[in-house]
JSON list of C-alpha atoms in Angstrom, two decimals:
[
{"chain": "U", "resi": 1, "resn": "VAL", "atom": "CA", "xyz": [88.57, 235.60, 114.81]},
{"chain": "U", "resi": 2, "resn": "ALA", "atom": "CA", "xyz": [86.25, 237.32, 117.18]},
{"chain": "U", "resi": 3, "resn": "LEU", "atom": "CA", "xyz": [83.43, 237.40, 114.40]},
{"chain": "U", "resi": 4, "resn": "ILE", "atom": "CA", "xyz": [83.83, 233.49, 113.47]},
{"chain": "U", "resi": 5, "resn": "SER", "atom": "CA", "xyz": [83.01, 232.70, 117.74]},
{"chain": "U", "resi": 6, "resn": "VAL", "atom": "CA", "xyz": [80.19, 235.23, 117.39]},
{"chain": "U", "resi": 7, "resn": "VAL", "atom": "CA", "xyz": [78.90, 233.54, 114.29]},
{"chain": "U", "resi": 8, "resn": "LEU", "atom": "CA", "xyz": [79.55, 229.70, 115.71]},
{"chain": "U", "resi": 9, "resn": "LEU", "atom": "CA", "xyz": [77.77, 230.89, 118.82]},
{"chain": "U", "resi": 10, "resn": "ALA", "atom": "CA", "xyz": [74.57, 232.70, 117.16]},
{"chain": "U", "resi": 11, "resn": "LEU", "atom": "CA", "xyz": [74.51, 229.61, 115.36]},
{"chain": "U", "resi": 12, "resn": "LEU", "atom": "CA", "xyz": [74.35, 227.42, 118.46]},
{"chain": "U", "resi": 13, "resn": "PHE", "atom": "CA", "xyz": [72.01, 229.24, 119.86]},
{"chain": "U", "resi": 14, "resn": "LEU", "atom": "CA", "xyz": [69.75, 229.25, 116.46]},
{"chain": "U", "resi": 15, "resn": "THR", "atom": "CA", "xyz": [70.20, 225.27, 116.05]},
{"chain": "U", "resi": 16, "resn": "LEU", "atom": "CA", "xyz": [69.20, 224.58, 120.39]},
{"chain": "U", "resi": 17, "resn": "GLY", "atom": "CA", "xyz": [66.08, 226.80, 119.59]},
{"chain": "U", "resi": 18, "resn": "ALA", "atom": "CA", "xyz": [64.74, 225.48, 117.41]},
{"chain": "U", "resi": 19, "resn": "SER", "atom": "CA", "xyz": [65.16, 222.37, 118.29]},
{"chain": "U", "resi": 20, "resn": "PHE", "atom": "CA", "xyz": [63.31, 223.18, 121.96]},
{"chain": "U", "resi": 21, "resn": "LEU", "atom": "CA", "xyz": [60.80, 225.17, 120.03]},
{"chain": "U", "resi": 22, "resn": "GLN", "atom": "CA", "xyz": [60.59, 221.31, 118.14]},
{"chain": "U", "resi": 23, "resn": "ALA", "atom": "CA", "xyz": [60.36, 219.21, 121.30]},
{"chain": "U", "resi": 24, "resn": "ALA", "atom": "CA", "xyz": [57.75, 221.98, 122.51]},
{"chain": "U", "resi": 25, "resn": "VAL", "atom": "CA", "xyz": [55.99, 222.07, 120.01]},
{"chain": "U", "resi": 26, "resn": "ILE", "atom": "CA", "xyz": [55.41, 218.99, 118.14]},
{"chain": "U", "resi": 27, "resn": "THR", "atom": "CA", "xyz": [52.99, 216.46, 119.85]},
{"chain": "U", "resi": 28, "resn": "PRO", "atom": "CA", "xyz": [50.87, 213.48, 118.44]},
{"chain": "U", "resi": 29, "resn": "ASP", "atom": "CA", "xyz": [47.66, 214.82, 117.93]},
{"chain": "U", "resi": 30, "resn": "ALA", "atom": "CA", "xyz": [45.23, 212.95, 115.27]},
{"chain": "U", "resi": 31, "resn": "HIS", "atom": "CA", "xyz": [43.15, 216.45, 114.89]},
{"chain": "U", "resi": 32, "resn": "ARG", "atom": "CA", "xyz": [46.10, 218.85, 113.82]},
{"chain": "U", "resi": 33, "resn": "GLU", "atom": "CA", "xyz": [45.54, 220.98, 111.38]},
{"chain": "U", "resi": 34, "resn": "THR", "atom": "CA", "xyz": [47.65, 219.99, 107.72]},
{"chain": "U", "resi": 35, "resn": "ILE", "atom": "CA", "xyz": [49.50, 223.32, 107.72]},
{"chain": "U", "resi": 36, "resn": "ASP", "atom": "CA", "xyz": [50.34, 223.04, 111.23]},
{"chain": "U", "resi": 37, "resn": "ARG", "atom": "CA", "xyz": [52.33, 219.44, 110.24]},
{"chain": "U", "resi": 38, "resn": "ILE", "atom": "CA", "xyz": [53.77, 221.06, 107.46]},
{"chain": "U", "resi": 39, "resn": "LEU", "atom": "CA", "xyz": [55.26, 224.05, 109.35]},
{"chain": "U", "resi": 40, "resn": "LEU", "atom": "CA", "xyz": [55.99, 221.27, 112.00]},
{"chain": "U", "resi": 41, "resn": "TRP", "atom": "CA", "xyz": [58.16, 219.37, 109.38]},
{"chain": "U", "resi": 42, "resn": "LEU", "atom": "CA", "xyz": [59.64, 222.45, 107.94]},
{"chain": "U", "resi": 43, "resn": "LEU", "atom": "CA", "xyz": [60.81, 223.38, 111.85]},
{"chain": "U", "resi": 44, "resn": "TYR", "atom": "CA", "xyz": [62.00, 219.69, 112.10]},
{"chain": "U", "resi": 45, "resn": "VAL", "atom": "CA", "xyz": [63.69, 220.53, 108.80]},
{"chain": "U", "resi": 46, "resn": "ALA", "atom": "CA", "xyz": [65.53, 223.60, 108.90]},
{"chain": "U", "resi": 47, "resn": "SER", "atom": "CA", "xyz": [66.64, 222.48, 112.70]},
{"chain": "U", "resi": 48, "resn": "PHE", "atom": "CA", "xyz": [68.21, 219.55, 111.22]},
{"chain": "U", "resi": 49, "resn": "PHE", "atom": "CA", "xyz": [70.14, 222.04, 108.42]},
{"chain": "U", "resi": 50, "resn": "GLY", "atom": "CA", "xyz": [71.19, 224.05, 110.83]},
{"chain": "U", "resi": 51, "resn": "GLN", "atom": "CA", "xyz": [72.49, 221.32, 113.03]},
{"chain": "U", "resi": 52, "resn": "VAL", "atom": "CA", "xyz": [74.43, 220.42, 109.80]},
{"chain": "U", "resi": 53, "resn": "LEU", "atom": "CA", "xyz": [75.74, 223.63, 109.47]},
{"chain": "U", "resi": 54, "resn": "LEU", "atom": "CA", "xyz": [76.77, 223.95, 113.06]},
{"chain": "U", "resi": 55, "resn": "PHE", "atom": "CA", "xyz": [79.09, 220.88, 112.94]},
{"chain": "U", "resi": 56, "resn": "ALA", "atom": "CA", "xyz": [80.36, 221.48, 109.48]},
{"chain": "U", "resi": 57, "resn": "ALA", "atom": "CA", "xyz": [81.29, 224.95, 111.20]},
{"chain": "U", "resi": 58, "resn": "ILE", "atom": "CA", "xyz": [82.82, 223.11, 114.10]},
{"chain": "U", "resi": 59, "resn": "TYR", "atom": "CA", "xyz": [84.89, 220.90, 111.43]},
{"chain": "U", "resi": 60, "resn": "LYS", "atom": "CA", "xyz": [85.78, 223.78, 109.43]},
{"chain": "U", "resi": 61, "resn": "ILE", "atom": "CA", "xyz": [87.01, 226.19, 112.13]},
{"chain": "U", "resi": 62, "resn": "LEU", "atom": "CA", "xyz": [88.82, 223.79, 114.91]},
{"chain": "U", "resi": 63, "resn": "PRO", "atom": "CA", "xyz": [91.03, 222.55, 112.69]},
{"chain": "U", "resi": 64, "resn": "ALA", "atom": "CA", "xyz": [95.13, 223.33, 112.75]},
{"chain": "U", "resi": 65, "resn": "VAL", "atom": "CA", "xyz": [94.91, 222.04, 109.07]},
{"chain": "U", "resi": 66, "resn": "ARG", "atom": "CA", "xyz": [92.84, 223.09, 106.12]},
{"chain": "U", "resi": 67, "resn": "ILE", "atom": "CA", "xyz": [89.63, 221.57, 106.12]},
{"chain": "U", "resi": 68, "resn": "PRO", "atom": "CA", "xyz": [87.98, 221.98, 102.50]},
{"chain": "U", "resi": 69, "resn": "ILE", "atom": "CA", "xyz": [83.99, 222.70, 102.66]},
{"chain": "U", "resi": 70, "resn": "HIS", "atom": "CA", "xyz": [82.67, 220.02, 101.21]},
{"chain": "U", "resi": 71, "resn": "LEU", "atom": "CA", "xyz": [84.50, 217.63, 103.64]},
{"chain": "U", "resi": 72, "resn": "ALA", "atom": "CA", "xyz": [83.42, 219.86, 106.24]},
{"chain": "U", "resi": 73, "resn": "LEU", "atom": "CA", "xyz": [80.00, 219.33, 105.35]},
{"chain": "U", "resi": 74, "resn": "GLN", "atom": "CA", "xyz": [80.12, 215.82, 104.90]},
{"chain": "U", "resi": 75, "resn": "GLY", "atom": "CA", "xyz": [81.46, 215.32, 108.30]},
{"chain": "U", "resi": 76, "resn": "GLY", "atom": "CA", "xyz": [78.61, 217.97, 109.65]},
{"chain": "U", "resi": 77, "resn": "LEU", "atom": "CA", "xyz": [75.95, 216.01, 107.80]},
{"chain": "U", "resi": 78, "resn": "VAL", "atom": "CA", "xyz": [77.48, 212.57, 109.47]},
{"chain": "U", "resi": 79, "resn": "ALA", "atom": "CA", "xyz": [77.51, 213.92, 112.56]},
{"chain": "U", "resi": 80, "resn": "ALA", "atom": "CA", "xyz": [73.96, 215.45, 112.30]},
{"chain": "U", "resi": 81, "resn": "LEU", "atom": "CA", "xyz": [72.27, 211.86, 111.10]},
{"chain": "U", "resi": 82, "resn": "ALA", "atom": "CA", "xyz": [73.79, 210.71, 113.85]},
{"chain": "U", "resi": 83, "resn": "TRP", "atom": "CA", "xyz": [72.99, 213.00, 116.82]},
{"chain": "U", "resi": 84, "resn": "GLU", "atom": "CA", "xyz": [68.89, 212.64, 115.26]},
{"chain": "U", "resi": 85, "resn": "ALA", "atom": "CA", "xyz": [69.31, 208.74, 115.67]},
{"chain": "U", "resi": 86, "resn": "CYS", "atom": "CA", "xyz": [70.85, 208.84, 118.98]},
{"chain": "U", "resi": 87, "resn": "ARG", "atom": "CA", "xyz": [68.51, 212.04, 119.86]},
{"chain": "U", "resi": 88, "resn": "ALA", "atom": "CA", "xyz": [65.26, 209.33, 118.94]},
{"chain": "U", "resi": 89, "resn": "ALA", "atom": "CA", "xyz": [66.93, 206.44, 120.37]},
{"chain": "U", "resi": 90, "resn": "LEU", "atom": "CA", "xyz": [67.74, 207.70, 123.54]},
{"chain": "U", "resi": 91, "resn": "THR", "atom": "CA", "xyz": [64.61, 209.38, 123.99]},
{"chain": "U", "resi": 92, "resn": "TRP", "atom": "CA", "xyz": [62.58, 206.46, 123.56]},
{"chain": "U", "resi": 93, "resn": "TYR", "atom": "CA", "xyz": [64.82, 204.64, 126.02]},
{"chain": "U", "resi": 94, "resn": "PHE", "atom": "CA", "xyz": [64.23, 207.46, 128.46]},
{"chain": "U", "resi": 95, "resn": "GLU", "atom": "CA", "xyz": [60.52, 207.40, 128.18]},
{"chain": "U", "resi": 96, "resn": "ALA", "atom": "CA", "xyz": [59.83, 203.54, 127.81]},
{"chain": "U", "resi": 97, "resn": "LEU", "atom": "CA", "xyz": [62.52, 201.75, 129.58]},
{"chain": "U", "resi": 98, "resn": "SER", "atom": "CA", "xyz": [64.56, 203.37, 131.52]},
{"chain": "U", "resi": 99, "resn": "LEU", "atom": "CA", "xyz": [64.80, 202.98, 135.34]},
{"chain": "U", "resi": 100, "resn": "VAL", "atom": "CA", "xyz": [67.80, 205.63, 135.81]},
{"chain": "U", "resi": 101, "resn": "ASN", "atom": "CA", "xyz": [65.92, 207.88, 138.42]},
{"chain": "U", "resi": 102, "resn": "VAL", "atom": "CA", "xyz": [65.23, 204.69, 140.41]},
{"chain": "U", "resi": 103, "resn": "VAL", "atom": "CA", "xyz": [68.81, 204.03, 140.31]},
{"chain": "U", "resi": 104, "resn": "TYR", "atom": "CA", "xyz": [70.56, 207.10, 140.78]},
{"chain": "U", "resi": 105, "resn": "GLY", "atom": "CA", "xyz": [67.50, 208.83, 142.92]},
{"chain": "U", "resi": 106, "resn": "SER", "atom": "CA", "xyz": [68.17, 212.84, 142.34]},
{"chain": "U", "resi": 107, "resn": "PHE", "atom": "CA", "xyz": [71.33, 212.19, 140.68]},
{"chain": "U", "resi": 108, "resn": "ALA", "atom": "CA", "xyz": [69.69, 210.89, 137.50]},
{"chain": "U", "resi": 109, "resn": "THR", "atom": "CA", "xyz": [70.08, 214.60, 135.63]},
{"chain": "U", "resi": 110, "resn": "VAL", "atom": "CA", "xyz": [73.69, 214.59, 136.69]},
{"chain": "U", "resi": 111, "resn": "VAL", "atom": "CA", "xyz": [74.24, 211.04, 134.99]},
{"chain": "U", "resi": 112, "resn": "VAL", "atom": "CA", "xyz": [71.99, 211.74, 131.64]},
{"chain": "U", "resi": 113, "resn": "LEU", "atom": "CA", "xyz": [73.78, 214.80, 131.54]},
{"chain": "U", "resi": 114, "resn": "LEU", "atom": "CA", "xyz": [76.85, 213.38, 131.61]},
{"chain": "U", "resi": 115, "resn": "PHE", "atom": "CA", "xyz": [76.16, 210.44, 128.74]},
{"chain": "U", "resi": 116, "resn": "GLY", "atom": "CA", "xyz": [74.52, 213.17, 126.94]},
{"chain": "U", "resi": 117, "resn": "PHE", "atom": "CA", "xyz": [77.82, 215.11, 127.25]},
{"chain": "U", "resi": 118, "resn": "GLU", "atom": "CA", "xyz": [80.15, 211.66, 126.08]},
{"chain": "U", "resi": 119, "resn": "LEU", "atom": "CA", "xyz": [77.40, 211.00, 123.14]},
{"chain": "U", "resi": 120, "resn": "VAL", "atom": "CA", "xyz": [78.01, 214.64, 121.77]},
{"chain": "U", "resi": 121, "resn": "ALA", "atom": "CA", "xyz": [82.35, 214.29, 121.81]},
{"chain": "U", "resi": 122, "resn": "ILE", "atom": "CA", "xyz": [81.69, 210.63, 120.32]},
{"chain": "U", "resi": 123, "resn": "ILE", "atom": "CA", "xyz": [79.78, 212.12, 117.92]},
{"chain": "U", "resi": 124, "resn": "LEU", "atom": "CA", "xyz": [81.89, 215.13, 117.01]},
{"chain": "U", "resi": 125, "resn": "LEU", "atom": "CA", "xyz": [84.88, 212.35, 117.09]},
{"chain": "U", "resi": 126, "resn": "LEU", "atom": "CA", "xyz": [82.98, 209.99, 114.10]},
{"chain": "U", "resi": 127, "resn": "GLY", "atom": "CA", "xyz": [82.63, 213.38, 112.12]},
{"chain": "U", "resi": 128, "resn": "ALA", "atom": "CA", "xyz": [86.25, 213.84, 111.97]},
{"chain": "U", "resi": 129, "resn": "GLU", "atom": "CA", "xyz": [86.98, 210.45, 111.48]},
{"chain": "U", "resi": 130, "resn": "VAL", "atom": "CA", "xyz": [84.76, 210.41, 108.48]},
{"chain": "U", "resi": 131, "resn": "ILE", "atom": "CA", "xyz": [86.13, 213.80, 107.47]},
{"chain": "U", "resi": 132, "resn": "ALA", "atom": "CA", "xyz": [89.82, 212.19, 107.68]},
{"chain": "U", "resi": 133, "resn": "GLU", "atom": "CA", "xyz": [88.94, 209.24, 105.86]},
{"chain": "U", "resi": 134, "resn": "ALA", "atom": "CA", "xyz": [87.64, 210.94, 103.66]},
{"chain": "U", "resi": 135, "resn": "LYS", "atom": "CA", "xyz": [91.15, 213.71, 102.63]},
{"chain": "U", "resi": 136, "resn": "ALA", "atom": "CA", "xyz": [92.81, 210.17, 103.09]},
{"chain": "U", "resi": 137, "resn": "ARG", "atom": "CA", "xyz": [91.21, 208.35, 100.38]},
{"chain": "U", "resi": 138, "resn": "ARG", "atom": "CA", "xyz": [91.21, 211.47, 98.03]},
{"chain": "U", "resi": 139, "resn": "ALA", "atom": "CA", "xyz": [95.10, 212.10, 98.66]},
{"chain": "U", "resi": 140, "resn": "ALA", "atom": "CA", "xyz": [95.81, 208.07, 98.07]},
{"chain": "U", "resi": 141, "resn": "GLU", "atom": "CA", "xyz": [93.52, 208.62, 94.23]},
{"chain": "U", "resi": 142, "resn": "LYS", "atom": "CA", "xyz": [95.61, 211.88, 93.89]},
{"chain": "U", "resi": 143, "resn": "ALA", "atom": "CA", "xyz": [98.80, 209.64, 94.51]},
{"chain": "U", "resi": 144, "resn": "SER", "atom": "CA", "xyz": [97.52, 206.66, 92.07]},
{"chain": "U", "resi": 145, "resn": "LYS", "atom": "CA", "xyz": [96.89, 209.09, 89.46]},
{"chain": "U", "resi": 146, "resn": "GLU", "atom": "CA", "xyz": [100.21, 210.52, 89.41]},
{"chain": "U", "resi": 147, "resn": "VAL", "atom": "CA", "xyz": [101.76, 207.21, 89.29]},
{"chain": "U", "resi": 148, "resn": "ALA", "atom": "CA", "xyz": [99.88, 206.00, 86.46]},
{"chain": "U", "resi": 149, "resn": "ALA", "atom": "CA", "xyz": [100.31, 209.14, 84.70]}
]
């Protein structure tokens, strides 16, 4: 159990590090070299797959029931896609439309952080729901095959 915790923590730091590096390096610039664009795209893809693996590891290890790895990866993929969509939407919203600093003043960081925690919890539950539905569908198909046979 301790080894699994260390691996999960390392995977979390790897994913967060790639995400922060991506956020720090990617800037819109028309004069960027092609190789830089390719490397940045590869960094984005590696960060995304790290997120998929992180969510899949959470879904595989944390539940009290046994989750097959393909279902954990399926839930991890859905959660990572939802995270990326929410991240893009929130980035646009806070850059273009938000008046959170005006409304909350110095508490704006706390409000945005708490909203982010809630969003992560909802995304984790969404991935878990995908796994539960896939598992239920698989059990129903297995039962219908047994009845038909």
